[in-house]
Amino acid sequence: MADTFERWLEAERDQLPLWLPVMLGSGITLWFLLPSRADWQIAMLVALSVGLGCAALGRYGRAARSLGVAALAVALGIGLIWWRSERVAHSVLQRPTIATFVARVERIEPLPARDLVRLRLAPLAVIAGPNASGRPLPVLPKHLRINLATVDVPAGLGPGAVLRLSARLLPPPEPSVPGAYDYARTAWFDGIGATGRGFAPVAIVAPGRPSILPGLRADLSGHIQARAGGGGAGGIAAALATGDQGSIPLADTEAMRRSGLAHLLSVSGLHITAAVAATMIVVTRLLALIPWLALRWRLPLVAGAAGALVAIGYTMLTGAEVPTIRSCVAALCVLIALALGREALTLRLVAAGALVVLLLYPESLAGPSFQLSFAAVVAIIAWNDHPGIRALVAAREEPRLNRVARSIGALLLTGLVVEAALLPISLYHFQKAGIYGAVANICAIPLTTFVIMPLEAAALLFDTIGLGAPLWWATRMSLELLLWIARTTAAIPGSVAPLPAMPGGAFAAMAIGGIWIALWRTHWRRLGIVPFVIGAAWAIVTPAPDLLVTGDGRHVAIRTRAGDVALLRDRTGDYTADMLAQGGGVAGLPVLWSDQRDARCSRDLCMAVRTVGTRQWTVLATRSAYAVPIEDLVRACAAADIVISDRWLPRRCRPRWLRLDRSLLARTGGVAITFPRQALALTAFASRRPTIRTVRHPGDAHPWIMPPDPRSAKPARRHRFGRRRSADDQS
């Protein structure tokens, strides 16, 4: 067996370096999954021990050396993300507050489609706080994210300006329900200690210093929207050039997302590649017109250098976001490979780019952007590297019609493979994915790459001499065609596949299987089908939650007999309603709890019966801020299996199974409950008891769960199950 293993590794020796970023990412993932510092230390020491032990034993074999390098990479990943989380450590607001303060503007992000302007601020001084006698002024974190109504933004506002404003501030929100977006984690690594909404009056205390790139980006975005027309066409044109998506109407953004074309709106690999390729073609053709240069200089190298400068400049112009930096690094690696005479589009290139990004931004591994972009590129390269696909697309003598049909077929197959690779990631992070994205992308990507972006670049160039109007008309027409593709695809019934929040184990199994299939070349790669199928089956048979409760206890969603999601409160914001529908694995709009036949509701209480199999579960929830007579509440609690409230319930309120009131929800965060199904009683995934998933977990020591208080350098103390305890709570 050892000899067989050594022969297999010898046959796969060219593929072994590809696993280095995978092992580094495995260490980063372990840090996110393990809850406490002791667990991180143990995992790092175990990985170091395995690595050093393999280094000592593996003098003559490839297996021990490979396992040793992999273990050391895992230890490096744990230490890297741990060091990164400590390096960005900052204070976080502990409770909601209203304050008037002076702050310096660090970043301005216009959102015209929502009639908002988003500001990143650095507070300088607090002028006033809540109107409470004897309470000191609040201490604000070092960085805030504030939304301002467009009408409240003072004229002449720019980066570096000092503002005086009032705002209602909140701590960065954690997921409202299990599986929802965790902005608290993102804000921690971004240095944001509080978010909120500012309100008038907003005054400029000191003007900002002129900033070249932000000012150029804003001016260019405004010019493009003015020339390309308003609405979705102008917003998409600005997004392609400057990365500014704030002007795209929400309906068009949703259509692009449902059709699987949302990746075209963010400046990433497609846009960087198109800009670099166009630059290299133009530079090569122009320099070839000069014989003296063509005979003495290597024009491809000169064109590659020009392409590298364009890639770097494009990245800086669009704000140097992490996805754009990642794409720029990959483009530079391709240019270096071309300069060295090596094959450019290989998995080694992708591995090198992933390694660079993980070393610089290890936290990006947990985000969908990193996973989607690298999964797509790996799927494309690995699929087209297969001997059968190479034979399919190889040049041959044949009629032109056959060649075109073969090329279209290869593109369609590649699109299907990419969609299959991206589907688990989309379902895990967003609980939905576009079904017809492969067909839409086959039409939209060539249209964007070869028509829209060249037309827009030419229009901007000809605007310098005042002759860009015809090109802007053509750009607007092509953008309208792109929007038509998105809207038509999104309107097809079943265009979006919803799925409840996927278990982390199912997603991990599919990720391991997909990576195994993509990175190996011998027949052993087929073993990756096993964990992939197991993970997919696990995700499919996992039932949707029957009850969702947000962390504040105000919003409750229950699954109806028809499979819809019914909301407790008649007035629920669009964001909360969409989030609860997404968490329940429903593509349509939620319905109202009070409209259901098996529910009884008053203005203060709602009681519903959820029948699962032969068992009936009675759920009682409060839906107003008014007090309910104690005796009536106690009788209602005794008749219910589950009682939910956003307030503290009296001790006499004793339901038959679970009481979720303010005190418990403060320790658990949002809750998802799945009642047992008798149809799954014989499967390994079934349970005779209800399954409870919570946002917070006991002993979780990640810094965004237990952040430092602005009034103190020490982290906030915690209750036994993880609730933060501030100095005021202790007093």
CSV table of C-alpha atoms in Angstrom, one decimal, residues 302-504:
chain,number,residue,atom,x,y,z
A,302,VAL,CA,6.3,46.2,-24.4
A,303,ALA,CA,2.6,45.5,-24.9
A,304,GLY,CA,2.6,43.3,-21.7
A,305,ALA,CA,4.2,46.1,-19.7
A,306,ALA,CA,1.5,48.5,-21.0
A,307,GLY,CA,-1.2,46.0,-20.1
A,308,ALA,CA,0.2,45.7,-16.6
A,309,LEU,CA,0.1,49.5,-16.1
A,310,VAL,CA,-3.5,49.5,-17.4
A,311,ALA,CA,-4.4,46.7,-15.0
A,312,ILE,CA,-2.9,48.5,-12.0
A,313,GLY,CA,-4.4,51.9,-13.0
A,314,TYR,CA,-7.8,50.3,-13.6
A,315,THR,CA,-7.7,48.7,-10.2
A,316,MET,CA,-6.8,52.0,-8.4
A,317,LEU,CA,-9.5,53.9,-10.4
A,318,THR,CA,-12.2,51.4,-9.3
A,319,GLY,CA,-11.4,51.8,-5.6
A,320,ALA,CA,-8.9,48.9,-5.2
A,321,GLU,CA,-11.5,46.5,-3.7
A,322,VAL,CA,-10.4,43.0,-2.8
A,323,PRO,CA,-12.0,41.2,-5.8
A,324,THR,CA,-10.3,43.8,-8.1
A,325,ILE,CA,-6.9,43.4,-6.4
A,326,ARG,CA,-7.3,39.6,-6.7
A,327,SER,CA,-8.0,39.9,-10.5
A,328,CYS,CA,-5.2,42.3,-11.0
A,329,VAL,CA,-2.7,40.0,-9.3
A,330,ALA,CA,-3.9,37.1,-11.5
A,331,ALA,CA,-3.5,39.3,-14.6
A,332,LEU,CA,0.0,40.3,-13.6
A,333,CYS,CA,0.9,36.6,-13.1
A,334,VAL,CA,-0.4,35.8,-16.6
A,335,LEU,CA,1.7,38.6,-18.0
A,336,ILE,CA,4.8,37.4,-16.2
A,337,ALA,CA,4.2,33.9,-17.5
A,338,LEU,CA,3.9,35.2,-21.0
A,339,ALA,CA,7.1,37.2,-20.6
A,340,LEU,CA,8.9,34.1,-19.4
A,341,GLY,CA,7.6,32.0,-22.3
A,342,ARG,CA,5.5,29.8,-20.1
A,343,GLU,CA,1.9,28.6,-20.6
A,344,ALA,CA,-0.2,31.3,-18.9
A,345,LEU,CA,-3.6,29.8,-18.2
A,346,THR,CA,-2.7,26.9,-15.8
A,347,LEU,CA,-3.9,25.8,-12.4
A,348,ARG,CA,-0.4,26.8,-11.1
A,349,LEU,CA,-1.2,30.4,-12.0
A,350,VAL,CA,-4.5,30.2,-10.2
A,351,ALA,CA,-2.8,28.6,-7.2
A,352,ALA,CA,-0.2,31.4,-7.1
A,353,GLY,CA,-2.9,34.0,-7.3
A,354,ALA,CA,-4.8,32.4,-4.5
A,355,LEU,CA,-1.7,32.1,-2.4
A,356,VAL,CA,-0.9,35.8,-2.7
A,357,VAL,CA,-4.5,36.8,-1.9
A,358,LEU,CA,-4.6,34.5,1.2
A,359,LEU,CA,-1.3,35.9,2.5
A,360,LEU,CA,-2.5,39.5,2.1
A,361,TYR,CA,-6.2,39.1,3.0
A,362,PRO,CA,-6.8,35.7,4.7
A,363,GLU,CA,-10.3,36.8,5.8
A,364,SER,CA,-11.4,36.9,2.2
A,365,LEU,CA,-11.6,33.1,2.1
A,366,ALA,CA,-14.8,33.2,4.2
A,367,GLY,CA,-16.6,35.5,1.7
A,368,PRO,CA,-18.5,34.4,-1.4
A,369,SER,CA,-16.5,36.7,-3.7
A,370,PHE,CA,-13.3,34.7,-3.2
A,371,GLN,CA,-15.0,31.4,-3.4
A,372,LEU,CA,-17.0,32.2,-6.5
A,373,SER,CA,-14.2,33.7,-8.5
A,374,PHE,CA,-11.6,31.0,-7.9
A,375,ALA,CA,-14.1,28.2,-8.3
A,376,ALA,CA,-15.1,29.5,-11.7
A,377,VAL,CA,-11.5,29.9,-12.9
A,378,VAL,CA,-10.5,26.5,-11.6
A,379,ALA,CA,-13.5,24.8,-13.2
A,380,ILE,CA,-12.8,26.4,-16.5
A,381,ILE,CA,-9.1,25.5,-16.6
A,382,ALA,CA,-9.5,22.0,-15.2
A,383,TRP,CA,-12.4,21.2,-17.6
A,384,ASN,CA,-10.6,22.5,-20.7
A,385,ASP,CA,-7.4,20.6,-19.6
A,386,HIS,CA,-9.2,17.3,-19.8
A,387,PRO,CA,-8.0,15.3,-22.8
A,388,GLY,CA,-11.5,14.7,-24.1
A,389,ILE,CA,-12.3,18.4,-24.1
A,390,ARG,CA,-8.9,19.3,-25.7
A,391,ALA,CA,-9.7,16.9,-28.5
A,392,LEU,CA,-13.1,18.5,-28.9
A,393,VAL,CA,-11.8,22.0,-29.3
A,394,ALA,CA,-8.6,21.2,-31.2
A,395,ALA,CA,-8.3,22.8,-34.6
A,396,ARG,CA,-9.1,20.6,-37.6
A,397,GLU,CA,-10.0,20.7,-41.2
A,398,GLU,CA,-13.8,20.9,-41.4
A,399,PRO,CA,-16.5,23.2,-42.7
A,400,ARG,CA,-16.9,26.5,-41.0
A,401,LEU,CA,-20.5,25.7,-39.9
A,402,ASN,CA,-19.2,22.6,-38.1
A,403,ARG,CA,-16.4,24.6,-36.4
A,404,VAL,CA,-18.8,27.2,-35.2
A,405,ALA,CA,-21.2,24.6,-33.9
A,406,ARG,CA,-18.4,22.8,-32.1
A,407,SER,CA,-17.2,26.0,-30.5
A,408,ILE,CA,-20.7,26.9,-29.3
A,409,GLY,CA,-21.1,23.4,-27.9
A,410,ALA,CA,-17.8,23.6,-26.1
A,411,LEU,CA,-18.8,27.0,-24.6
A,412,LEU,CA,-22.2,25.6,-23.5
A,413,LEU,CA,-20.5,22.7,-21.8
A,414,THR,CA,-18.0,25.0,-20.1
A,415,GLY,CA,-20.8,27.2,-18.9
A,416,LEU,CA,-22.7,24.2,-17.5
A,417,VAL,CA,-19.6,23.0,-15.6
A,418,VAL,CA,-19.0,26.5,-14.2
A,419,GLU,CA,-22.6,26.7,-13.1
A,420,ALA,CA,-22.3,23.3,-11.4
A,421,ALA,CA,-19.2,24.5,-9.6
A,422,LEU,CA,-20.8,27.7,-8.5
A,423,LEU,CA,-24.2,26.3,-7.5
A,424,PRO,CA,-23.2,24.9,-4.1
A,425,ILE,CA,-21.4,28.2,-3.2
A,426,SER,CA,-24.4,30.3,-4.2
A,427,LEU,CA,-26.8,28.1,-2.3
A,428,TYR,CA,-24.6,28.1,0.8
A,429,HIS,CA,-24.2,31.8,1.0
A,430,PHE,CA,-27.4,33.2,-0.5
A,431,GLN,CA,-29.9,30.2,-0.2
A,432,LYS,CA,-30.7,30.6,-3.9
A,433,ALA,CA,-29.0,30.3,-7.3
A,434,GLY,CA,-29.9,31.1,-10.9
A,435,ILE,CA,-30.9,28.0,-12.9
A,436,TYR,CA,-30.4,29.5,-16.4
A,437,GLY,CA,-27.2,31.3,-15.7
A,438,ALA,CA,-25.1,29.2,-18.1
A,439,VAL,CA,-27.2,30.1,-21.1
A,440,ALA,CA,-27.5,33.8,-20.1
A,441,ASN,CA,-23.8,34.0,-19.6
A,442,ILE,CA,-23.0,32.5,-23.0
A,443,CYS,CA,-24.9,35.5,-24.5
A,444,ALA,CA,-24.0,38.2,-22.0
A,445,ILE,CA,-20.2,37.6,-21.5
A,446,PRO,CA,-19.3,38.0,-25.2
A,447,LEU,CA,-21.7,40.9,-25.5
A,448,THR,CA,-20.0,42.7,-22.5
A,449,THR,CA,-16.4,41.8,-23.5
A,450,PHE,CA,-16.4,42.3,-27.2
A,451,VAL,CA,-19.2,44.9,-27.7
A,452,ILE,CA,-20.1,47.0,-24.6
A,453,MET,CA,-16.7,47.6,-23.1
A,454,PRO,CA,-14.9,48.4,-26.4
A,455,LEU,CA,-17.7,50.8,-27.4
A,456,GLU,CA,-17.6,52.5,-24.0
A,457,ALA,CA,-13.8,52.9,-24.1
A,458,ALA,CA,-14.0,54.3,-27.7
A,459,ALA,CA,-16.8,56.6,-26.6
A,460,LEU,CA,-14.8,58.0,-23.8
A,461,LEU,CA,-11.8,58.4,-26.1
A,462,PHE,CA,-13.8,60.2,-28.8
A,463,ASP,CA,-15.4,62.5,-26.1
A,464,THR,CA,-12.0,64.2,-25.9
A,465,ILE,CA,-12.7,65.7,-29.4
A,466,GLY,CA,-16.4,65.9,-29.0
A,467,LEU,CA,-17.4,63.1,-31.3
A,468,GLY,CA,-18.5,60.4,-28.9
A,469,ALA,CA,-22.3,60.8,-29.3
A,470,PRO,CA,-22.8,58.0,-31.9
A,471,LEU,CA,-20.7,55.6,-29.9
A,472,TRP,CA,-22.6,56.4,-26.7
A,473,TRP,CA,-25.8,55.7,-28.6
A,474,ALA,CA,-24.4,52.3,-29.6
A,475,THR,CA,-23.2,51.7,-26.1
A,476,ARG,CA,-26.7,52.5,-24.7
A,477,MET,CA,-28.4,50.1,-27.2
A,478,SER,CA,-26.0,47.2,-26.3
A,479,LEU,CA,-26.6,47.8,-22.6
A,480,GLU,CA,-30.3,47.7,-23.1
A,481,LEU,CA,-29.8,44.4,-24.9
A,482,LEU,CA,-27.8,43.1,-21.8
A,483,LEU,CA,-30.7,44.3,-19.5
A,484,TRP,CA,-33.2,42.6,-21.8
A,485,ILE,CA,-31.3,39.3,-21.5
A,486,ALA,CA,-31.2,39.7,-17.7
A,487,ARG,CA,-34.9,40.6,-17.4
A,488,THR,CA,-36.1,37.9,-19.7
A,489,THR,CA,-34.0,35.2,-18.0
A,490,ALA,CA,-35.1,36.3,-14.5
A,491,ALA,CA,-38.8,36.3,-15.6
A,492,ILE,CA,-38.7,32.6,-16.7
A,493,PRO,CA,-40.6,30.5,-14.1
A,494,GLY,CA,-38.2,28.6,-11.9
A,495,SER,CA,-35.3,30.9,-12.8
A,496,VAL,CA,-34.1,30.9,-9.2
A,497,ALA,CA,-33.7,27.7,-7.2
A,498,PRO,CA,-34.3,28.3,-3.4
A,499,LEU,CA,-32.8,26.1,-0.8
A,500,PRO,CA,-32.8,26.4,3.0
A,501,ALA,CA,-29.6,27.2,4.8
A,502,MET,CA,-27.2,24.4,3.9
A,503,PRO,CA,-25.4,22.6,6.7
A,504,GLY,CA,-21.7,23.5,6.9
